[in-house]
Short mmCIF file of C-alpha atoms in Angstrom, two decimals:
data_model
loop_
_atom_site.label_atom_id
_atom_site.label_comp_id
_atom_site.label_asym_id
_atom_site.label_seq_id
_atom_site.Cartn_x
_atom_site.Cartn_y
_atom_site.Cartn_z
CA UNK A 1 -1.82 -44.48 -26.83
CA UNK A 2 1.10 -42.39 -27.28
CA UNK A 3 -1.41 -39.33 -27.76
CA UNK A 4 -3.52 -40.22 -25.07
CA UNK A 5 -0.20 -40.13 -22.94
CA UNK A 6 0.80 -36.73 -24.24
CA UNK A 7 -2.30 -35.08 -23.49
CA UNK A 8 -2.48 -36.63 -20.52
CA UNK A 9 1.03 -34.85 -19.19
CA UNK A 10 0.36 -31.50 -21.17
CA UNK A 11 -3.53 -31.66 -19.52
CA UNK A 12 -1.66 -31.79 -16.52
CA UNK A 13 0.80 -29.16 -16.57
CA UNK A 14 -2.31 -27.06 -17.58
CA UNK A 15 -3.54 -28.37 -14.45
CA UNK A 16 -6.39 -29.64 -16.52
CA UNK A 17 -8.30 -32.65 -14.78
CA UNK A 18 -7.52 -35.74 -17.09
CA UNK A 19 -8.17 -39.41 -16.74
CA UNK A 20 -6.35 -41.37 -13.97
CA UNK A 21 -3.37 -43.48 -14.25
CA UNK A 22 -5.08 -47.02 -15.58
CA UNK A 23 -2.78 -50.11 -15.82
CA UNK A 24 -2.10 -50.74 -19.83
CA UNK A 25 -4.90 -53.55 -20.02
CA UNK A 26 -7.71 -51.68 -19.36
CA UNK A 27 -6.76 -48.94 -21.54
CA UNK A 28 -7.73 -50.41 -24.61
CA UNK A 29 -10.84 -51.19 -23.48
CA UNK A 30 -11.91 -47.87 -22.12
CA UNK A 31 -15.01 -46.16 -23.03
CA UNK A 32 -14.19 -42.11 -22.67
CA UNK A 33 -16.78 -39.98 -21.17
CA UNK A 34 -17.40 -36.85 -21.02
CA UNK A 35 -15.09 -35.75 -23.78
CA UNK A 36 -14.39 -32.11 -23.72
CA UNK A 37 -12.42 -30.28 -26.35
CA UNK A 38 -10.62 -27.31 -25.85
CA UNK A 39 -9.18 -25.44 -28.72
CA UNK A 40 -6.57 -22.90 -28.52
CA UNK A 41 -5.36 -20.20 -30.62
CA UNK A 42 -2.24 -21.81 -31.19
CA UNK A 43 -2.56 -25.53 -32.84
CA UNK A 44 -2.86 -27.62 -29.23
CA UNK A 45 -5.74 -29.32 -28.93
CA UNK A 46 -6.57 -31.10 -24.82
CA UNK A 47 -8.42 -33.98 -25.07
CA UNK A 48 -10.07 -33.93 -21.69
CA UNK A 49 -11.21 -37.75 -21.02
CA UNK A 50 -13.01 -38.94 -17.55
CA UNK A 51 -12.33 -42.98 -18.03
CA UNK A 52 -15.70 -45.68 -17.58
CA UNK A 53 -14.19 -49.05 -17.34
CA UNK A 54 -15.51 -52.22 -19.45
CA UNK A 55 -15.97 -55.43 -17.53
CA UNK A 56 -17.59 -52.63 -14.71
CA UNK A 57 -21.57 -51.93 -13.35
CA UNK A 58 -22.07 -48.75 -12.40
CA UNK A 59 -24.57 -46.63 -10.03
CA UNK A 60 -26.00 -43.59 -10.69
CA UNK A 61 -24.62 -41.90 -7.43
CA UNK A 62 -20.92 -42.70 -9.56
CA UNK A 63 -20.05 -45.74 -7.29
CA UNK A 64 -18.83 -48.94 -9.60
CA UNK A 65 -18.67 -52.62 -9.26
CA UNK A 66 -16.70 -55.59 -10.09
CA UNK A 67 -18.74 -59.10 -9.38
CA UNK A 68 -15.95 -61.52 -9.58
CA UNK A 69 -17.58 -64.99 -8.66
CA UNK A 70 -18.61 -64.89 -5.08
CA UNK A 71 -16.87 -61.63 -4.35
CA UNK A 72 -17.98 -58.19 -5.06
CA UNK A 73 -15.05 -55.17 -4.92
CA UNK A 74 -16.83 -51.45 -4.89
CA UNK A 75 -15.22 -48.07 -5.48
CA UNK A 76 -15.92 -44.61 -6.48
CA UNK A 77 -15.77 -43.75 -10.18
CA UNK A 78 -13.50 -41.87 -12.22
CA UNK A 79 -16.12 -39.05 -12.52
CA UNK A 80 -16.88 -38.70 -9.09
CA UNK A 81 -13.40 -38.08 -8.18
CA UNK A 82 -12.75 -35.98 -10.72
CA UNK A 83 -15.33 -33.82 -9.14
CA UNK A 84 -15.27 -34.33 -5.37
CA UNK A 85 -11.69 -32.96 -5.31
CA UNK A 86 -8.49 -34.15 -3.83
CA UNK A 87 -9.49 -36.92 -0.81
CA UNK A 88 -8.01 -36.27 2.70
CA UNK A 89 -10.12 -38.82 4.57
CA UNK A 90 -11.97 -41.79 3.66
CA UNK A 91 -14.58 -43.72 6.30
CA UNK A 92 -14.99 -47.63 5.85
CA UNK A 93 -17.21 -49.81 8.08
CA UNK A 94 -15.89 -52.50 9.79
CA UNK A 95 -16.05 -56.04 8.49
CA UNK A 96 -18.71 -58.45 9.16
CA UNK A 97 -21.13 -55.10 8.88
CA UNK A 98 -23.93 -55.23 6.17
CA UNK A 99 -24.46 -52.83 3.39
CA UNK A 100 -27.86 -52.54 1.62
CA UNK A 101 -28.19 -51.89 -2.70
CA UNK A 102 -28.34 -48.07 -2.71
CA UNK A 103 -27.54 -47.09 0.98
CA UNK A 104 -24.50 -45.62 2.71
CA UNK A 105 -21.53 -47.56 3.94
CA UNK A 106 -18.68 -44.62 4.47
CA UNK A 107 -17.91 -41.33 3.36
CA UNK A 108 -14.91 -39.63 1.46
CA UNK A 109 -13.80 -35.74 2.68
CA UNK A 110 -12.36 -33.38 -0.19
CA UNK A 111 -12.55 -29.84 -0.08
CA UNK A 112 -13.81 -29.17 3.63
CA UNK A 113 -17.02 -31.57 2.49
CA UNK A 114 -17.94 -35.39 3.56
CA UNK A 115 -19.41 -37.16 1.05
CA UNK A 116 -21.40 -40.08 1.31
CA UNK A 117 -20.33 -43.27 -0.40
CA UNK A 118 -23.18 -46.09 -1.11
CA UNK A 119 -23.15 -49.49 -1.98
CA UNK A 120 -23.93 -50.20 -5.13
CA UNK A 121 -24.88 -54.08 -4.30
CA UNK A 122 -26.50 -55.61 -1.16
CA UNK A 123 -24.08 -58.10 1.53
CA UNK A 124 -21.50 -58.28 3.42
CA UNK A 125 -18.80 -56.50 3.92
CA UNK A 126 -15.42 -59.23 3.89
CA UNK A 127 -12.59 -56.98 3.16
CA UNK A 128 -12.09 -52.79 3.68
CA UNK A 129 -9.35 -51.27 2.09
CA UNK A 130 -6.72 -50.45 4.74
CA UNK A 131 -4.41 -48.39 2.55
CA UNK A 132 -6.67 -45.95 2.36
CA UNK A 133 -5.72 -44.47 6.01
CA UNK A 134 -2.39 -43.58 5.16
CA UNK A 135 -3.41 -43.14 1.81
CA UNK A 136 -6.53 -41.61 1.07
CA UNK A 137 -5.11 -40.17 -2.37
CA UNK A 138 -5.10 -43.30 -3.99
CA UNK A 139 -8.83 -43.20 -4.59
CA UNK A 140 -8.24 -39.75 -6.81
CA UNK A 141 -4.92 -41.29 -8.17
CA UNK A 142 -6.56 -45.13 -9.08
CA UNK A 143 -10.29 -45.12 -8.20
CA UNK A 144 -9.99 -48.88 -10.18
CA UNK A 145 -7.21 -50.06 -9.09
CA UNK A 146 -5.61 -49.08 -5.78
CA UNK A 147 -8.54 -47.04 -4.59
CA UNK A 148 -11.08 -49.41 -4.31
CA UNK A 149 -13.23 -49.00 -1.00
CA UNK A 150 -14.98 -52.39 0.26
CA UNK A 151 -15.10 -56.08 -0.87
CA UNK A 152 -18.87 -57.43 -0.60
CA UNK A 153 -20.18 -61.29 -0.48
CA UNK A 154 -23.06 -60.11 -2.47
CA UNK A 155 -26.23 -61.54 -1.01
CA UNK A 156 -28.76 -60.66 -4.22
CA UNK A 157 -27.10 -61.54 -7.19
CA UNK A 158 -29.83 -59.76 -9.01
CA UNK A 159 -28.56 -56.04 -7.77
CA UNK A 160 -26.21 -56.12 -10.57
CA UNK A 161 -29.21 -56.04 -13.00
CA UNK A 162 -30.37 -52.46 -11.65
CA UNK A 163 -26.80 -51.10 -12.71
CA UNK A 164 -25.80 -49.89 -15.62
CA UNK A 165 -23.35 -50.89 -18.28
CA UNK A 166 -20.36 -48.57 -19.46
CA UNK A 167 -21.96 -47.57 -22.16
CA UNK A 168 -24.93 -46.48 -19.87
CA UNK A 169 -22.81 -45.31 -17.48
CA UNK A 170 -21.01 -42.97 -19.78
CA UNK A 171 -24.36 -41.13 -21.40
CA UNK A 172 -25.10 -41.27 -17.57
CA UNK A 173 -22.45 -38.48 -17.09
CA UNK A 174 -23.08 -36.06 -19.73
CA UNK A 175 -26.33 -35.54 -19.53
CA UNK A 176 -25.10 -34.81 -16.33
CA UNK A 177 -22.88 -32.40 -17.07
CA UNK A 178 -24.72 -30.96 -19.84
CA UNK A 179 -27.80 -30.35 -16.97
CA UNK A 180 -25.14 -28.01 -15.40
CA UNK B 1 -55.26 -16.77 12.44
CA UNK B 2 -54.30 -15.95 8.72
CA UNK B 3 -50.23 -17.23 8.56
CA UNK B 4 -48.72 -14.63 6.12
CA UNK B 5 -46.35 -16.95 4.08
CA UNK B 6 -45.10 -14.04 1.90
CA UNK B 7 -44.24 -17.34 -0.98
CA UNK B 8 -42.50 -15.88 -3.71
CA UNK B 9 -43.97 -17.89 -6.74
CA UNK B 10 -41.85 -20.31 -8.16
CA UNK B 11 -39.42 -20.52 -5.86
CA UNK B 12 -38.52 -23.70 -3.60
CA UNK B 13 -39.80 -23.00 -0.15
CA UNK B 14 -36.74 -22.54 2.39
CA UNK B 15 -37.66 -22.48 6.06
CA UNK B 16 -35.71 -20.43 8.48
CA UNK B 17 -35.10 -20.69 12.19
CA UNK B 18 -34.03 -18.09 14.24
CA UNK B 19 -31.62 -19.44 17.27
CA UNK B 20 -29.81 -17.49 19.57
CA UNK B 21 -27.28 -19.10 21.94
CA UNK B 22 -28.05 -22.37 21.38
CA UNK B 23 -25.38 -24.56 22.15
CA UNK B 24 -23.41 -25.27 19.19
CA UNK B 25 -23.51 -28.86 19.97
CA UNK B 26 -27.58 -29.04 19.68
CA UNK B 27 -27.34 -26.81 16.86
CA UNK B 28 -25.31 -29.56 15.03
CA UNK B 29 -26.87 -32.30 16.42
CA UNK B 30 -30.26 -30.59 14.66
CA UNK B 31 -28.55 -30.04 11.24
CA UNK B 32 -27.57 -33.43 11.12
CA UNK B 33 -30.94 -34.82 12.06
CA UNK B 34 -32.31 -32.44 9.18
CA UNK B 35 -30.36 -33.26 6.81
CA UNK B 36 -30.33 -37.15 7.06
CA UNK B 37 -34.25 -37.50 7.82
CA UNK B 38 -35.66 -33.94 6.37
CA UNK B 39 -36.76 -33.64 2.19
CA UNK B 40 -37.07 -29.82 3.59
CA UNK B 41 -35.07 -27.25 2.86
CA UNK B 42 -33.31 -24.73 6.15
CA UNK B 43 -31.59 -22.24 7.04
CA UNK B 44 -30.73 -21.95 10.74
CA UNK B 45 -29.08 -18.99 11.88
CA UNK B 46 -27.97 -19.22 15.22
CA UNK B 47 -26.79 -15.59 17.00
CA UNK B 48 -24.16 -17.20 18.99
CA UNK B 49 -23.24 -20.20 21.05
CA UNK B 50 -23.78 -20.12 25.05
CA UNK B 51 -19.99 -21.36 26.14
CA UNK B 52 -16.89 -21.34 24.48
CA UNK B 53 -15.99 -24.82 22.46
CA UNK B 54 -13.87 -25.86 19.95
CA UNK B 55 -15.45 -27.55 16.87
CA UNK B 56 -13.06 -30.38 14.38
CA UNK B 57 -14.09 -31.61 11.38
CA UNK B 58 -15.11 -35.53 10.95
CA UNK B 59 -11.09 -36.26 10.26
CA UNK B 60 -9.65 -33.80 12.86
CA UNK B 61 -7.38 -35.06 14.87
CA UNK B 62 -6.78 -33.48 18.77
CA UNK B 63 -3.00 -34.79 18.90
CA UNK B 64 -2.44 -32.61 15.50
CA UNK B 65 -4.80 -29.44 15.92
CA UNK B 66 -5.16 -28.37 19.72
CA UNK B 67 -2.95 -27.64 22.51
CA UNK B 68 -4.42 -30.37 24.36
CA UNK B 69 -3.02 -29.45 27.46
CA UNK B 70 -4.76 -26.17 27.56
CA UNK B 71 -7.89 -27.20 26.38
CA UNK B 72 -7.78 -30.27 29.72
CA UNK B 73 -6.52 -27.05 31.61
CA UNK B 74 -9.37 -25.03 31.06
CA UNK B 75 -11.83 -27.61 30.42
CA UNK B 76 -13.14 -26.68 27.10
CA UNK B 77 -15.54 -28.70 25.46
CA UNK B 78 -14.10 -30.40 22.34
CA UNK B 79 -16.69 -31.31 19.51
CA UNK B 80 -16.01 -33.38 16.36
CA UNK B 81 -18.62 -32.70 13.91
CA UNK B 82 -20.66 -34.84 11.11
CA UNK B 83 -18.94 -32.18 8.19
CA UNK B 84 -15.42 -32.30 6.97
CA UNK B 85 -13.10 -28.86 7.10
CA UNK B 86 -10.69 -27.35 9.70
CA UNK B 87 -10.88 -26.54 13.22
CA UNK B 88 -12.68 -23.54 15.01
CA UNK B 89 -13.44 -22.16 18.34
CA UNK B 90 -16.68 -20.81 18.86
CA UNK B 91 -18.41 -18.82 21.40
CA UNK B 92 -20.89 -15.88 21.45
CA UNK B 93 -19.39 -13.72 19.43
CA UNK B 94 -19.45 -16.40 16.41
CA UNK B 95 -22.41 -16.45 14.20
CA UNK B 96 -23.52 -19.42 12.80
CA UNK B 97 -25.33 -19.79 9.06
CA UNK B 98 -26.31 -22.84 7.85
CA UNK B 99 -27.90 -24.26 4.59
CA UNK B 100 -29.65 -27.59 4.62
CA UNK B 101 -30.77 -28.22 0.37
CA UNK B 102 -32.47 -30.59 -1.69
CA UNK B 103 -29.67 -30.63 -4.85
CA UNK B 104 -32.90 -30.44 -7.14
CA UNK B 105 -33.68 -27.37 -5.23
CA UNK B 106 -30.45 -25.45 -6.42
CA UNK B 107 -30.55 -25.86 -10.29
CA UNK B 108 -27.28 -25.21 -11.91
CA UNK B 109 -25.17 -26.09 -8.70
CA UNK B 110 -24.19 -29.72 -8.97
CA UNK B 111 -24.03 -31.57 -5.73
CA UNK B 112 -20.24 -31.62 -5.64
CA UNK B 113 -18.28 -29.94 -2.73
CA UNK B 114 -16.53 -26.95 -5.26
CA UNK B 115 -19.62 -26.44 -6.92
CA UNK B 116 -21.39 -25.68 -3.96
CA UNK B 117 -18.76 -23.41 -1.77
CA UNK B 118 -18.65 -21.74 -5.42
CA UNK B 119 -22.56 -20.89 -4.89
CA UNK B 120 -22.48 -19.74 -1.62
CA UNK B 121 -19.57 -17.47 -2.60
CA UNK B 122 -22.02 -15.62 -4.60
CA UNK B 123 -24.77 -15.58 -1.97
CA UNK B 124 -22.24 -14.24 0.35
CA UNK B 125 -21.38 -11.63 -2.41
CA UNK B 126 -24.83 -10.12 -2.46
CA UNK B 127 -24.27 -10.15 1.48
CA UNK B 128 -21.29 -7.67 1.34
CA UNK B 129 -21.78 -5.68 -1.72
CA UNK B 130 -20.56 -2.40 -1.11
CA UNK B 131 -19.29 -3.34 2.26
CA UNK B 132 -16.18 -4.82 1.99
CA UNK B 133 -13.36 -6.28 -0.38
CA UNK B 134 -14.93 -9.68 0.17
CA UNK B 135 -13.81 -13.34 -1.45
CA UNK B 136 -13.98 -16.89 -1.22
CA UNK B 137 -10.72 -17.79 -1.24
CA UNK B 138 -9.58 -21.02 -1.31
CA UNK B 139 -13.12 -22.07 0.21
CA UNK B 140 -12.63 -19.17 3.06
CA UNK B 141 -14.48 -16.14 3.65
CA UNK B 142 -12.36 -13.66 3.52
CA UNK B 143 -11.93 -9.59 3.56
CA UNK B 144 -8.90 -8.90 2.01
CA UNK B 145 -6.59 -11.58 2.76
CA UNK B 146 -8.40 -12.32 6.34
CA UNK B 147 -10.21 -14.72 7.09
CA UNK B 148 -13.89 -14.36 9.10
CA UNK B 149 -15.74 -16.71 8.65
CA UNK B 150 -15.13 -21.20 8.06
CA UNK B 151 -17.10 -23.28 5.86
CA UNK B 152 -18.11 -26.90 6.05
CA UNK B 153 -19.99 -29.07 4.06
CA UNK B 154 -21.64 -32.77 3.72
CA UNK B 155 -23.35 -33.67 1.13
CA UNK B 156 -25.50 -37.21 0.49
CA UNK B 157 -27.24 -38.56 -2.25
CA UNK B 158 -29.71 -36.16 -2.79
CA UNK B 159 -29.33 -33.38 0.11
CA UNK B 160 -26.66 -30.95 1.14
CA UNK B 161 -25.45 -28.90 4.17
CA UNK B 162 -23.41 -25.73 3.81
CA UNK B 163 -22.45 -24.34 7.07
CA UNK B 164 -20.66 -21.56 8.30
CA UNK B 165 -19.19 -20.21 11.22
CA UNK B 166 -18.59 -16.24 11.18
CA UNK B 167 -15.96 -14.48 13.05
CA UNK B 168 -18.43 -11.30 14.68
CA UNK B 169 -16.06 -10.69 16.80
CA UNK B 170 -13.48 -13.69 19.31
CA UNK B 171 -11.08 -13.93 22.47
CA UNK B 172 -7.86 -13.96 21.26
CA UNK B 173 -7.14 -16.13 24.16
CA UNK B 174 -9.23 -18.80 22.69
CA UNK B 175 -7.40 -18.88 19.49
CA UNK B 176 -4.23 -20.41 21.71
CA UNK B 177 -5.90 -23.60 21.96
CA UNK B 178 -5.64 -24.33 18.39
CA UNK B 179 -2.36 -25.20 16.71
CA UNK B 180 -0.67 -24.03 13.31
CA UNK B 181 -2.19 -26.60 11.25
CA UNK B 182 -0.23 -28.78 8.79
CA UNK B 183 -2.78 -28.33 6.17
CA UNK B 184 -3.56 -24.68 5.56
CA UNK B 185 -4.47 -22.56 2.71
CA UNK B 186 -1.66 -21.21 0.56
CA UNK B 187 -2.99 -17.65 1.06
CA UNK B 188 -2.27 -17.87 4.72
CA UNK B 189 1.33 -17.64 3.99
CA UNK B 190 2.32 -19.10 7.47
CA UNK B 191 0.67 -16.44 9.94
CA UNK B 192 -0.93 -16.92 13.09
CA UNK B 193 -3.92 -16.86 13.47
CA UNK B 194 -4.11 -13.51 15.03
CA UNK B 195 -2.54 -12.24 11.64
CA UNK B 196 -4.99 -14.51 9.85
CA UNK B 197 -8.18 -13.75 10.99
CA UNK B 198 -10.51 -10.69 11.29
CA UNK B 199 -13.67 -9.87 13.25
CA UNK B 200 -16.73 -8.78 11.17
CA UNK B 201 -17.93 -6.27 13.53
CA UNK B 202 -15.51 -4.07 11.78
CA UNK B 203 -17.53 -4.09 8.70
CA UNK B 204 -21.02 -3.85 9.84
CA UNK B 205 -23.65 -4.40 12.36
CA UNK B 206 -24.53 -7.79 13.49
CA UNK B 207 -28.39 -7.45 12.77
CA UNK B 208 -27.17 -5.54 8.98
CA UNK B 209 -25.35 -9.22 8.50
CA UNK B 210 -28.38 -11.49 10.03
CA UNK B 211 -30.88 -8.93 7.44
CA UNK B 212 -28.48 -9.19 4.86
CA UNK B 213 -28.08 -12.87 4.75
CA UNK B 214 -31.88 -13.50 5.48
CA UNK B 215 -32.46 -11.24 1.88
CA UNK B 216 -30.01 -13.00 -0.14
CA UNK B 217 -31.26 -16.30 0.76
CA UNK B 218 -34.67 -14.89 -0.40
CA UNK B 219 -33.18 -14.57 -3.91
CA UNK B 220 -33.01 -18.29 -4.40
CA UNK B 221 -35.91 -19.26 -1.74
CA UNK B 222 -39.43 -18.67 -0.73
CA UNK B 223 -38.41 -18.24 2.86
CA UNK B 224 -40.72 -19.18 5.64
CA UNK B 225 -40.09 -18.18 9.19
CA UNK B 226 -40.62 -21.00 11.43
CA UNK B 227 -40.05 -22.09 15.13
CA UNK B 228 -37.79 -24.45 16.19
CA UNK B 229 -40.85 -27.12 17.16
CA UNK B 230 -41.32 -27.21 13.40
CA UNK B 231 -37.70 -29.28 13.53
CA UNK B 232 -39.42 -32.07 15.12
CA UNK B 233 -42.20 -32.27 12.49
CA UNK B 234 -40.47 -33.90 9.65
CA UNK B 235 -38.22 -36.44 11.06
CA UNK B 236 -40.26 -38.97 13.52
CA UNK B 237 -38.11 -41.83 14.65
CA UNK B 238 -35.15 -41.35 17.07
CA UNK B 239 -31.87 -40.57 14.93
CA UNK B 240 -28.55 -40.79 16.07
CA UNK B 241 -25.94 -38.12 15.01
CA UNK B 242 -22.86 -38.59 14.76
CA UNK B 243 -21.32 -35.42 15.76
CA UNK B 244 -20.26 -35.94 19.28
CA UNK B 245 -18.60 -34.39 22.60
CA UNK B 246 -15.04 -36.30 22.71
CA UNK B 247 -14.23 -37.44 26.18
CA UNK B 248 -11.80 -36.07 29.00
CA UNK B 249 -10.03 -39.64 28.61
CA UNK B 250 -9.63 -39.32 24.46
CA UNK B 251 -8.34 -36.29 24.98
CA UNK B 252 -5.69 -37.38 27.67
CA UNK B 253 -4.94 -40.44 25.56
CA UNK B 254 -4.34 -37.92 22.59
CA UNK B 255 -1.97 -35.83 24.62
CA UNK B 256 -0.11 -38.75 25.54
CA UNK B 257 1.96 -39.42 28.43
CA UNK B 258 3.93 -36.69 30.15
CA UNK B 259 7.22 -36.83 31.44
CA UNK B 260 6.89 -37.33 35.26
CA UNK B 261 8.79 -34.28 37.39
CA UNK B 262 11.46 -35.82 39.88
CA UNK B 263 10.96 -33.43 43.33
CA UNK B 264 14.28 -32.62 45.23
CA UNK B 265 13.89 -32.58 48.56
CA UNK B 266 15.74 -30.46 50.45
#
């Protein structure tokens, strides 16, 4: 922990991309992905860790979700904000509107670019998170946590099985990274 | 009639249309349709735009960017596009070149907003080789430290647009409709945009730049000339874009209300 936190600020004042801030639970049951290690001539070593979430099903367009009973809450991964850059602008739909396993429901501007953002599950759409207006940061700074994007009344259950696990998830990302 | 494709063997085809003053509102009412219902690649390059108009990105915000109350003056179309970015104004001496990609099309160039501004960067470098002390700097096109031309991108699960609008030459009038904007790049250093911007025809011909592009876009694709019909090939049902014309009313609304001048009669 403690190392994780000091490579975490020295990553940072190297302006290194590092994990986001995670709340102290999930920490010790993170999976790290995409480890890169960068030596330098001098004895520092920068552990470079892009965090996958237990308890989490992830798409392979880097969206994530967390089925808790009849409520499903979807964000954007650590990965993909890692790499989209920082957020200016996020687009939600309204409640009430329907989202389909695999389509677009908003999109997410970084770097002059809109990206699209799709649902990783089939429903409804209850809840949109309103923060993000005045906020838009908080999916770079907590894509878990504060940055989540919609809450869905799932309406197929059985979407989750098309997702993958952490694990998956994780040997998702570097291959890739290694493609590129 | 024997069609001369000219393919370059393995090489993803890349078809090119040729526009000149189109409207830049059909222009991006096009790229949107292609790149939401099209598995084709295109490049459109459109040699100007018939009127004057002022373009925003999908998060631009009148109140914040424009002089509203010049733009209601003079009645100057105001556009807010499908692609994120800053704020331009266009007219016929802008030059518009656009890239519509499959992301499996592009190998090596992941379909991530830096990665791709970082590719067209170097396409953009074969452009002006020899011609000028060009960059991308902080995702601008830039000679020196001034700016000429403003990119945009959108990217979806599978497809990407990279578009550009170049700075052949501008009314300087037309630049007072935009403000200072809040967020600007740090090589700006807080100049207007007189200061901040450049016209290309100071570098080279227009057709050189139209040739130039055309050939470095042939580096990466088989490039097929094609007509503008061949847009309507691919895409069948009716799509609706979401890149519109904002209204005379959501402009007054943005300006808010104005204080009300008191006559004295006399």
């Amino acid at each position: 922990m403690a190392l994780r936190m000091w490579a975490s600020s020295t990553a940072n004042a190297l302006r290194i991309s590092c994990a986001s801030k995670t709340p102290a639970f999930a920490l010790s049951r993170c999976f790290s992905s995409g480890t890169q290690l960068i030596s330098f001539p001098l004895p520092i070593i920068i552990f470079c860790k892009l965090m996958v979430l237990d308890g989490l099903k992830y798409a392979s367009s880097h969206e994530w979700v967390k089925h808790e009973g009849s409520v499903a809450t979807v964000g954007i991964t650590d990965h993909a904000q890692d790499h989209l850059g920082e957020v200016v602008f996020v687009e939600l739909p309204e409640t009430g509107a329907s989202v389909k396993q695999g389509g677009g429901f908003g999109v997410v501007e970084s770097v002059k670019a809109t990206s699209d953002v799709n649902s990783p599950i089939s429903g409804e759409v209850i809840e949109v998170n309103s923060k993000l207006t005045q906020t838009p940061g908080l999916v770079n700074s907590s894509p878990y946590e504060e940055g989540w994007l919609i809450k869905v009344k799932p309406s197929s259950p059985s979407d989750l099985e098309s997702l993958m696990d952490p694990q998956a998830y994780t040997k998702f990302c570097e291959e890739e990274n290694a493609a590129h | 009639m024997i069609q001369q494709q000219g393919k370059k063997v393995g090489l993803p085809l890349m078809n090119l249309v040729r526009l000149n003053r189109t409207p830049i509102l059909k222009q991006l009412h096009l790229e949107e349709k292609l790149l939401r219902k099209s598995s084709t690649n295109w490049c459109i390059i459109n040699d100007g735009t018939d009127t004057p108009a002022i373009v925003m990105g999908i998060s631009g915000k009148p109140s914040e960017l424009l002089e509203i109350g010049s733009v209601l003056r003079d009645q100057v179309p105001v556009i807010k596009r499908f692609t994120g970015g800053g704020t331009v104004v266009v007219d016929k001496g802008t030059v518009f070149v656009t890239l519509i990609c499959n992301k499996d099309d592009v190998p090596g160039v992941q379909p991530y907003p830096r990665s791709i501004m970082s590719w067209s960067g170097l396409l953009y470098n074969q452009v002006f080789k020899g011609i000028a002390d060009f960059q991308l700097r902080e995702n601008d096109y830039v000679f020196g430290n001034r700016k000429f031309g403003g990119n945009a991108q959108s990217i979806t699960k599978n497809r990407w647009i990279h578009h550009t609008s170049f700075l052949w030459d501008y009314a300087e009038g037309n630049m007072a409709f935009l403000k200072q904007p809040a967020r600007a790049p740090e090589y700006r250093m807080e100049r207007g945009h007189t200061e901040f911007i450049c016209r290309m025809n100071e570098y080279l011909p227009r057709t050189d730049f139209i040739e130039k592009t055309t050939e470095a876009v042939e580096t990466y694709f088989s490039v097929k000339n094609v007509n503008l019909e061949a847009t309507e090939e691919p895409c069948g049902a009716e799509f609706v874009p979401s890149t519109r014309l904002l209204s005379k009313q959501e402009l007054e609304e943005a300006l808010g209300p104005q204080p009300e001048i008191i006559g004295v009669s006399v």
